[in-house]
Tab-separated table of C-alpha atoms in Angstrom:
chain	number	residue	atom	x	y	z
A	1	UNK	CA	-31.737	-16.469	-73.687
A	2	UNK	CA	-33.637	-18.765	-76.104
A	3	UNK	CA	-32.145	-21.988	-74.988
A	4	UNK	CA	-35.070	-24.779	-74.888
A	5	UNK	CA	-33.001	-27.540	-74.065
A	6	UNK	CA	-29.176	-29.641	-73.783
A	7	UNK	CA	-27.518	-32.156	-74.493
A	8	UNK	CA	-24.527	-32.524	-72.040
A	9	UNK	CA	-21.317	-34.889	-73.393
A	10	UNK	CA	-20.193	-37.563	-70.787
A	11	UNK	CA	-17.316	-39.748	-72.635
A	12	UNK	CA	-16.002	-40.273	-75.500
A	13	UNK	CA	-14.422	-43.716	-76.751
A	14	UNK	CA	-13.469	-45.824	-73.869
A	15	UNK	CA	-10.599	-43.564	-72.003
A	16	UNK	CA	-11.826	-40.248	-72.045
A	17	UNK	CA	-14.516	-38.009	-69.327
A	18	UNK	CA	-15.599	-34.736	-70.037
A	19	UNK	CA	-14.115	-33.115	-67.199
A	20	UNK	CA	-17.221	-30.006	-67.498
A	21	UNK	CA	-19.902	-32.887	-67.364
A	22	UNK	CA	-20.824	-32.576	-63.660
A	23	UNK	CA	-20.811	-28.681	-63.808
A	24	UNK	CA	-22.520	-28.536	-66.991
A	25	UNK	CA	-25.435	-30.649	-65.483
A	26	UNK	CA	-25.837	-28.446	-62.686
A	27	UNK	CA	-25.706	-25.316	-64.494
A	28	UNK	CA	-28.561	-26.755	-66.786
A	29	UNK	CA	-30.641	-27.246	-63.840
A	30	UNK	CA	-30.186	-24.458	-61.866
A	31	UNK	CA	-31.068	-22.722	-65.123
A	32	UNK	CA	-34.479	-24.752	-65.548
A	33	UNK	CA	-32.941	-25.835	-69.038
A	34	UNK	CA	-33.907	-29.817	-69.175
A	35	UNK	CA	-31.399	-32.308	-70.332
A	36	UNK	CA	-32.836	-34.178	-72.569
A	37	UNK	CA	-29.532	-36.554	-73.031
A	38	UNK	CA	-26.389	-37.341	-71.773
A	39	UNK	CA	-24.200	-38.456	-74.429
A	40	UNK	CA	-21.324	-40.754	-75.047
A	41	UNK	CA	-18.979	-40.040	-78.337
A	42	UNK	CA	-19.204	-43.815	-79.903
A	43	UNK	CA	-15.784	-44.955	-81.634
A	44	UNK	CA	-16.715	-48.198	-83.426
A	45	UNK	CA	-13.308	-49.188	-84.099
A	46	UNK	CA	-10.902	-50.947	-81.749
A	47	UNK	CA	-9.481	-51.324	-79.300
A	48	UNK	CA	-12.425	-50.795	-77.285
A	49	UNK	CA	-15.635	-52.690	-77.772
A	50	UNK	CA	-18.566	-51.246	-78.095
A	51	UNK	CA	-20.137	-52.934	-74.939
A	52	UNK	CA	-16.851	-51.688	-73.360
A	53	UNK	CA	-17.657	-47.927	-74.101
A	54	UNK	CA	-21.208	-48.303	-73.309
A	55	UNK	CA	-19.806	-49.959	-69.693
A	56	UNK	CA	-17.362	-47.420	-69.269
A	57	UNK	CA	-19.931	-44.609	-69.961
A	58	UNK	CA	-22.545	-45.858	-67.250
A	59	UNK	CA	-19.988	-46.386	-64.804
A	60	UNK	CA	-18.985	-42.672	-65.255
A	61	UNK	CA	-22.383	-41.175	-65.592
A	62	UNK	CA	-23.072	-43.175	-62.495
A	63	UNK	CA	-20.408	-42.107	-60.127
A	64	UNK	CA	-20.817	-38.454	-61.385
A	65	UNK	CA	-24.926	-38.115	-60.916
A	66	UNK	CA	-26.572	-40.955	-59.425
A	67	UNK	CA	-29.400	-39.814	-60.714
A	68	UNK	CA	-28.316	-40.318	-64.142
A	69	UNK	CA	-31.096	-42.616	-64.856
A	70	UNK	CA	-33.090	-39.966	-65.200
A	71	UNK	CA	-31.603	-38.551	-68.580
A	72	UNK	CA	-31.750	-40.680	-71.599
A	73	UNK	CA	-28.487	-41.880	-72.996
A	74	UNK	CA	-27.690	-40.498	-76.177
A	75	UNK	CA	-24.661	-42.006	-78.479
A	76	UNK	CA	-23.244	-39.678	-81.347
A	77	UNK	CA	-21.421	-42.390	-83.723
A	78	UNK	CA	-17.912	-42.193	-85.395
A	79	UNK	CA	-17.285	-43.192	-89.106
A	80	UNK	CA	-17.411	-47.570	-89.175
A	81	UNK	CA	-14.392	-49.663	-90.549
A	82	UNK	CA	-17.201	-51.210	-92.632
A	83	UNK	CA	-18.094	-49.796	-96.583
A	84	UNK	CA	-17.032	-46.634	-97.352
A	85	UNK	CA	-15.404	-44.724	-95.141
A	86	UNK	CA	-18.426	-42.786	-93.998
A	87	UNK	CA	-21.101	-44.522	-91.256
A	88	UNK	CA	-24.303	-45.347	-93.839
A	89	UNK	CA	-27.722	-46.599	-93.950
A	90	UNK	CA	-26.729	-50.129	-93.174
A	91	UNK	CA	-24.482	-48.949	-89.887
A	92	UNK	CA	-27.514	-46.953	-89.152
A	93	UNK	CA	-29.904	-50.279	-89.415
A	94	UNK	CA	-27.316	-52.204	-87.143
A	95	UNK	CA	-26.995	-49.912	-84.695
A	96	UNK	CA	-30.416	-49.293	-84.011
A	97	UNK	CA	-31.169	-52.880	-83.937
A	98	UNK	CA	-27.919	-53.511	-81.529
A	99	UNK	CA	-28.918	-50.406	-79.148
A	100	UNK	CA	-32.732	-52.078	-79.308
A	101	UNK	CA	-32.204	-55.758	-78.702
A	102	UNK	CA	-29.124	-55.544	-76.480
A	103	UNK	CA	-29.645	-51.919	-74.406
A	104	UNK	CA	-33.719	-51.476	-74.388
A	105	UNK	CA	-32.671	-48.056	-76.716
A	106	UNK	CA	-36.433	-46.502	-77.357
A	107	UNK	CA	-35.571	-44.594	-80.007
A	108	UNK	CA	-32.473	-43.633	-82.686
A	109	UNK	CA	-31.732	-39.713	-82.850
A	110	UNK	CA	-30.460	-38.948	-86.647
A	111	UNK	CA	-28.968	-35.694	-88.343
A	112	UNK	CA	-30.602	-34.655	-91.513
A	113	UNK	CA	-29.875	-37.375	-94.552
A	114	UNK	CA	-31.288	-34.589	-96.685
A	115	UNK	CA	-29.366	-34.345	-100.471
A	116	UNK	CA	-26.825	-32.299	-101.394
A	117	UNK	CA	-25.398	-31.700	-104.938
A	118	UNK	CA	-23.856	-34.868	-106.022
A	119	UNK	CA	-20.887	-33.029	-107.360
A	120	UNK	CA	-17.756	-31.756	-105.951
A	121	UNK	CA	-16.728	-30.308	-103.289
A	122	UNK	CA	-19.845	-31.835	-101.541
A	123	UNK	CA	-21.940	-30.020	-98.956
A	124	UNK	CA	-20.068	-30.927	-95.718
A	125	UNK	CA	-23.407	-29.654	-93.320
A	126	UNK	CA	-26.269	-31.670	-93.179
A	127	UNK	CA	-28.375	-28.710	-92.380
A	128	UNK	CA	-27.622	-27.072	-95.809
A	129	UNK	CA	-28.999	-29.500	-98.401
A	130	UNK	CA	-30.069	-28.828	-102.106
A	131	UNK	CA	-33.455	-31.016	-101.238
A	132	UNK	CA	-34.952	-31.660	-97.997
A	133	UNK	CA	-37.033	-34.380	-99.584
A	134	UNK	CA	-34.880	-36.432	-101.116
A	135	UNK	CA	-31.742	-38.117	-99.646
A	136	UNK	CA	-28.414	-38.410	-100.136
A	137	UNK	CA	-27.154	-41.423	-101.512
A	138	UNK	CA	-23.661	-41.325	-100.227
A	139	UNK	CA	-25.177	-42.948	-97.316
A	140	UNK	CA	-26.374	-46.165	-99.149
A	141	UNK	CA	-24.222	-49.447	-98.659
A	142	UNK	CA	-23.623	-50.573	-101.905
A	143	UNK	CA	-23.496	-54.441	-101.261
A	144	UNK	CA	-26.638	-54.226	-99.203
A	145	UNK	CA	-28.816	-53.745	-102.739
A	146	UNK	CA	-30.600	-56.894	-103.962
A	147	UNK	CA	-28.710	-56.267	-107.388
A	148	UNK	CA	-25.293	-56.657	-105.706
A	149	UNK	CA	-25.585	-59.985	-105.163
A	150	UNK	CA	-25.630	-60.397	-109.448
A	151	UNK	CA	-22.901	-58.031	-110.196
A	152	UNK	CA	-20.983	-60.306	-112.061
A	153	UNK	CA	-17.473	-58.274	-111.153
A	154	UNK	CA	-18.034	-57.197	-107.721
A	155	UNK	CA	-14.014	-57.088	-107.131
A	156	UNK	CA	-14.375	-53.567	-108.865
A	157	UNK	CA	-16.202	-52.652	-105.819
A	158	UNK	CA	-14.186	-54.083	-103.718
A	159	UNK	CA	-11.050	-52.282	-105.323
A	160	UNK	CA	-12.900	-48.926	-105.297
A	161	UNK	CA	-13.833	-49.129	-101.229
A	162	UNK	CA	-10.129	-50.668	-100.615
A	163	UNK	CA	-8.802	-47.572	-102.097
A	164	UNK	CA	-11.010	-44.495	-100.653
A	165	UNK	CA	-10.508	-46.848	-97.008
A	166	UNK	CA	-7.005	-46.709	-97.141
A	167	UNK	CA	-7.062	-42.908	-98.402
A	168	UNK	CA	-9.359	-42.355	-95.548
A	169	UNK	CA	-6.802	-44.011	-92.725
A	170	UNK	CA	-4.417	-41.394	-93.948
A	171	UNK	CA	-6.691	-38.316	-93.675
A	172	UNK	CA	-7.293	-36.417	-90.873
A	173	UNK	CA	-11.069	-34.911	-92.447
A	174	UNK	CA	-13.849	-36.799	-93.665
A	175	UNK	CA	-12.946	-36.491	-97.664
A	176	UNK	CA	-16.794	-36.449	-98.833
A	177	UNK	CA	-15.332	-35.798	-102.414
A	178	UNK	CA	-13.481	-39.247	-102.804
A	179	UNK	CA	-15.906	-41.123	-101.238
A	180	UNK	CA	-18.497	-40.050	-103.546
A	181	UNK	CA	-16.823	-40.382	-106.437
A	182	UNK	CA	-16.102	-44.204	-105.636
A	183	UNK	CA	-19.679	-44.839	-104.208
A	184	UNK	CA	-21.041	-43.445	-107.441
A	185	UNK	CA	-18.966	-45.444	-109.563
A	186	UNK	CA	-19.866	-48.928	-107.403
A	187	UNK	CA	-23.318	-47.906	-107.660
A	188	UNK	CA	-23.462	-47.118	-111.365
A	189	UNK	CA	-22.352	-50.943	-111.858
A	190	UNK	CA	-25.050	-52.347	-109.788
A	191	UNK	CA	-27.759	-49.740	-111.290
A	192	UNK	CA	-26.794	-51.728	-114.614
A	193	UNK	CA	-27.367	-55.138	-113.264
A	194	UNK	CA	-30.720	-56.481	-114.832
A	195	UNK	CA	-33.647	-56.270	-112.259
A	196	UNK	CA	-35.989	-59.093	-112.112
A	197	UNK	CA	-39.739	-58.706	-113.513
A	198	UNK	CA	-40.468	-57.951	-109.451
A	199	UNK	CA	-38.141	-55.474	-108.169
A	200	UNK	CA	-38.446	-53.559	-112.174
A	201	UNK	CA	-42.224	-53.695	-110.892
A	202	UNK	CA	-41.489	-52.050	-107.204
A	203	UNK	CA	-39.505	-49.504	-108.688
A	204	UNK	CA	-41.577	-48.495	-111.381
A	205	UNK	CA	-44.003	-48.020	-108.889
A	206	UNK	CA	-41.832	-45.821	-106.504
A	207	UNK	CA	-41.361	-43.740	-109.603
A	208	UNK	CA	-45.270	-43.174	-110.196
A	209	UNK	CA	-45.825	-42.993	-106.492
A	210	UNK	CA	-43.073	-39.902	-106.295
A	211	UNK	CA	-44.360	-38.503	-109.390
A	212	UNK	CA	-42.954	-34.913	-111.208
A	213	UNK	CA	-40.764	-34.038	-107.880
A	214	UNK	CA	-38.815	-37.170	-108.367
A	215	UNK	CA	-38.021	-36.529	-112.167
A	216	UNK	CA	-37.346	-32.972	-111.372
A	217	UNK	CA	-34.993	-33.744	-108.913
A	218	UNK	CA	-33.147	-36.616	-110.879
A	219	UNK	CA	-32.913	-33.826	-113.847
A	220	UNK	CA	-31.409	-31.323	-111.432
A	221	UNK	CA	-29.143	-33.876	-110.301
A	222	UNK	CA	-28.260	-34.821	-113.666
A	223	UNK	CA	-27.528	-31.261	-115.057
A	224	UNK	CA	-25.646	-30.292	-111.962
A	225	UNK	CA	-23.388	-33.469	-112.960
A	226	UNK	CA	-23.009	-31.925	-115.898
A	227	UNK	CA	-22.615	-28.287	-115.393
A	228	UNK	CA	-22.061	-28.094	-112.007
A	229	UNK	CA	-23.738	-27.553	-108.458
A	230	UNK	CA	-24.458	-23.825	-108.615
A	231	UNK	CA	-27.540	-23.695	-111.354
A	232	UNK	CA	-27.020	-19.757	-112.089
A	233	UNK	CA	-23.965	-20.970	-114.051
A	234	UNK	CA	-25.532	-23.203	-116.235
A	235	UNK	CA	-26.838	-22.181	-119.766
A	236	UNK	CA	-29.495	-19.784	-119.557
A	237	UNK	CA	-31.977	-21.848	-120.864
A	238	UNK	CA	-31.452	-25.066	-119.065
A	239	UNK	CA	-31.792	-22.507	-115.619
A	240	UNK	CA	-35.561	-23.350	-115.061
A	241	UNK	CA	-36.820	-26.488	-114.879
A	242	UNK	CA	-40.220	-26.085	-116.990
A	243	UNK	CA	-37.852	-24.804	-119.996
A	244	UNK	CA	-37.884	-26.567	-123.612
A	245	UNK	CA	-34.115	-27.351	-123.143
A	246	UNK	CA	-34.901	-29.213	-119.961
A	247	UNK	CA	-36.697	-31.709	-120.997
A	248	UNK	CA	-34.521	-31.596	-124.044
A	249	UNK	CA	-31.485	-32.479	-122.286
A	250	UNK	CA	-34.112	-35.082	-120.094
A	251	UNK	CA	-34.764	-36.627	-123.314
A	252	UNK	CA	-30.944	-37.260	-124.604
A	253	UNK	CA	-30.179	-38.059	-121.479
A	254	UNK	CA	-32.088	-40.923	-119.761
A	255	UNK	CA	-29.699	-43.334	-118.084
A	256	UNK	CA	-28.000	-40.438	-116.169
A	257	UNK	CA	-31.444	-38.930	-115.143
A	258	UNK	CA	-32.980	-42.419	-114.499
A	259	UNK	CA	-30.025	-43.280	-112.277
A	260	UNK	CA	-30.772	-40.415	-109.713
A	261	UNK	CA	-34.493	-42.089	-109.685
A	262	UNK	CA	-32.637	-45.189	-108.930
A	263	UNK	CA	-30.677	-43.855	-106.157
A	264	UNK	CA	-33.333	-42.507	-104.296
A	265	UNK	CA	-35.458	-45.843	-104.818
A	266	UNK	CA	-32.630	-47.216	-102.838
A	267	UNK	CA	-32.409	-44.987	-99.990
A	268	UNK	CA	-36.385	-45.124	-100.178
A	269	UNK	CA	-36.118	-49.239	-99.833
């Protein structure tokens, strides 16, 4: 029936089994589908630990399949307490570097970080971006850039994550809207920190290394800012991106165009 492979769930935090996991194993192999993980559901948050959940996981798998050790453990993460409400780039870093040093992980599985319009409502899927090049920034950790450290008002960072967290304890969904729209407002103060002579250097270099896709892109992002994320309802002659009012618009607009270069320098970094 087409099916190349699974991924069967185990646990998820530290009190719950997957009552289907032993059946679903056997059904994959008496099918001669391989299982190439089985995977824990990974709450970062209290009151479990996450060397608790990992414990409580093997001691499942264990007593389930015995031959567990055969499949490869897979985690699927949960949204961290830390940043903005949304796991990012830096949870990502940890993480892998946790499941490494601690846990002998081999390798870190990731859903697409493709972009999406940087306007609302955001593109909820990650398998429906607007560039599978670039990345979105909404995953970036704002006080992990160099310029951060030289913001010389970082408490209106602070006061824009305090606010989308606490927004975010009360919501039941992921609000990818809110979170934006505070992430982009943190990270338009640090994009206007001076850069020293070195890191103006690296990312004038980034920019001639990426070349026209990278300031077509930042355009696009730019205009859709402007005139939203669906491009046939822009002007007609901002609707192709070789057109006179493009680079027009380029042209009285750089800060908002150069941001989007920034941003992606970032998630490049």
């Amino acid at each position: 029936n087409g099916v190349n492979f699974a991924f069967i769930k185990a646990t998820e935090g530290g009190d719950w089994k997957d009552p289907y996991y032993t059946e679903a194993l056997e059904r994959a192999r008496k099918a001669g589908i391989p299982v190439l993980g089985s995977y824990h559901y990974l709450w970062p948050d209290p009151p479990n630990s996450i060397e608790a959940q990992v414990d409580f996981w093997m001691d499942h798998v264990d007593a389930q399949t015995p031959w567990w050790k055969d499949v490869p453990w897979i985690w699927q993460i949960d949204a961290e307490e830390q940043g903005l409400p949304l796991v990012d780039l830096t949870d990502l870093t940890d993480l892998a570097v946790w499941a490494g040093a601690r846990h002998h992980a081999d390798y870190v599985l990731v859903n697409p970080l493709h972009a999406a319009a940087p306007t609302a409502p955001m593109e909820p899927s990650p398998y429906l971006p607007t560039s599978r090049r670039f990345v979105n920034p909404l995953y970036l950790r704002v006080e992990a850039i160099q310029e951060f450290a030289f913001l010389p008002k970082r408490g209106k960072v602070r006061a824009l994550r305090n606010a989308v967290r606490a927004a975010a304890q009360k919501s039941e969904t992921i609000d990818r809207d809110s979170a934006w729209k505070a992430k982009r407002a943190a990270l338009k103060l640090v994009y206007r920190v001076p850069r020293s002579a070195g890191r103006e250097l690296a990312f004038e270099a980034f920019k001639a290394r990426e070349g026209a896709a990278l300031d077509d892109f930042a355009i696009w992002c730019a205009l859709a800012e402007k005139h939203s994320g669906d491009w046939r309802r822009w002007p007609a002659g901002l609707q192709h991106p070789a057109g006179p009012e493009v680079a027009d618009f380029a042209r009285r607009h750089p800060e908002s165009v150069d941001f989007h270069r920034w941003l992606q320098w970032q998630l490049d970094e």
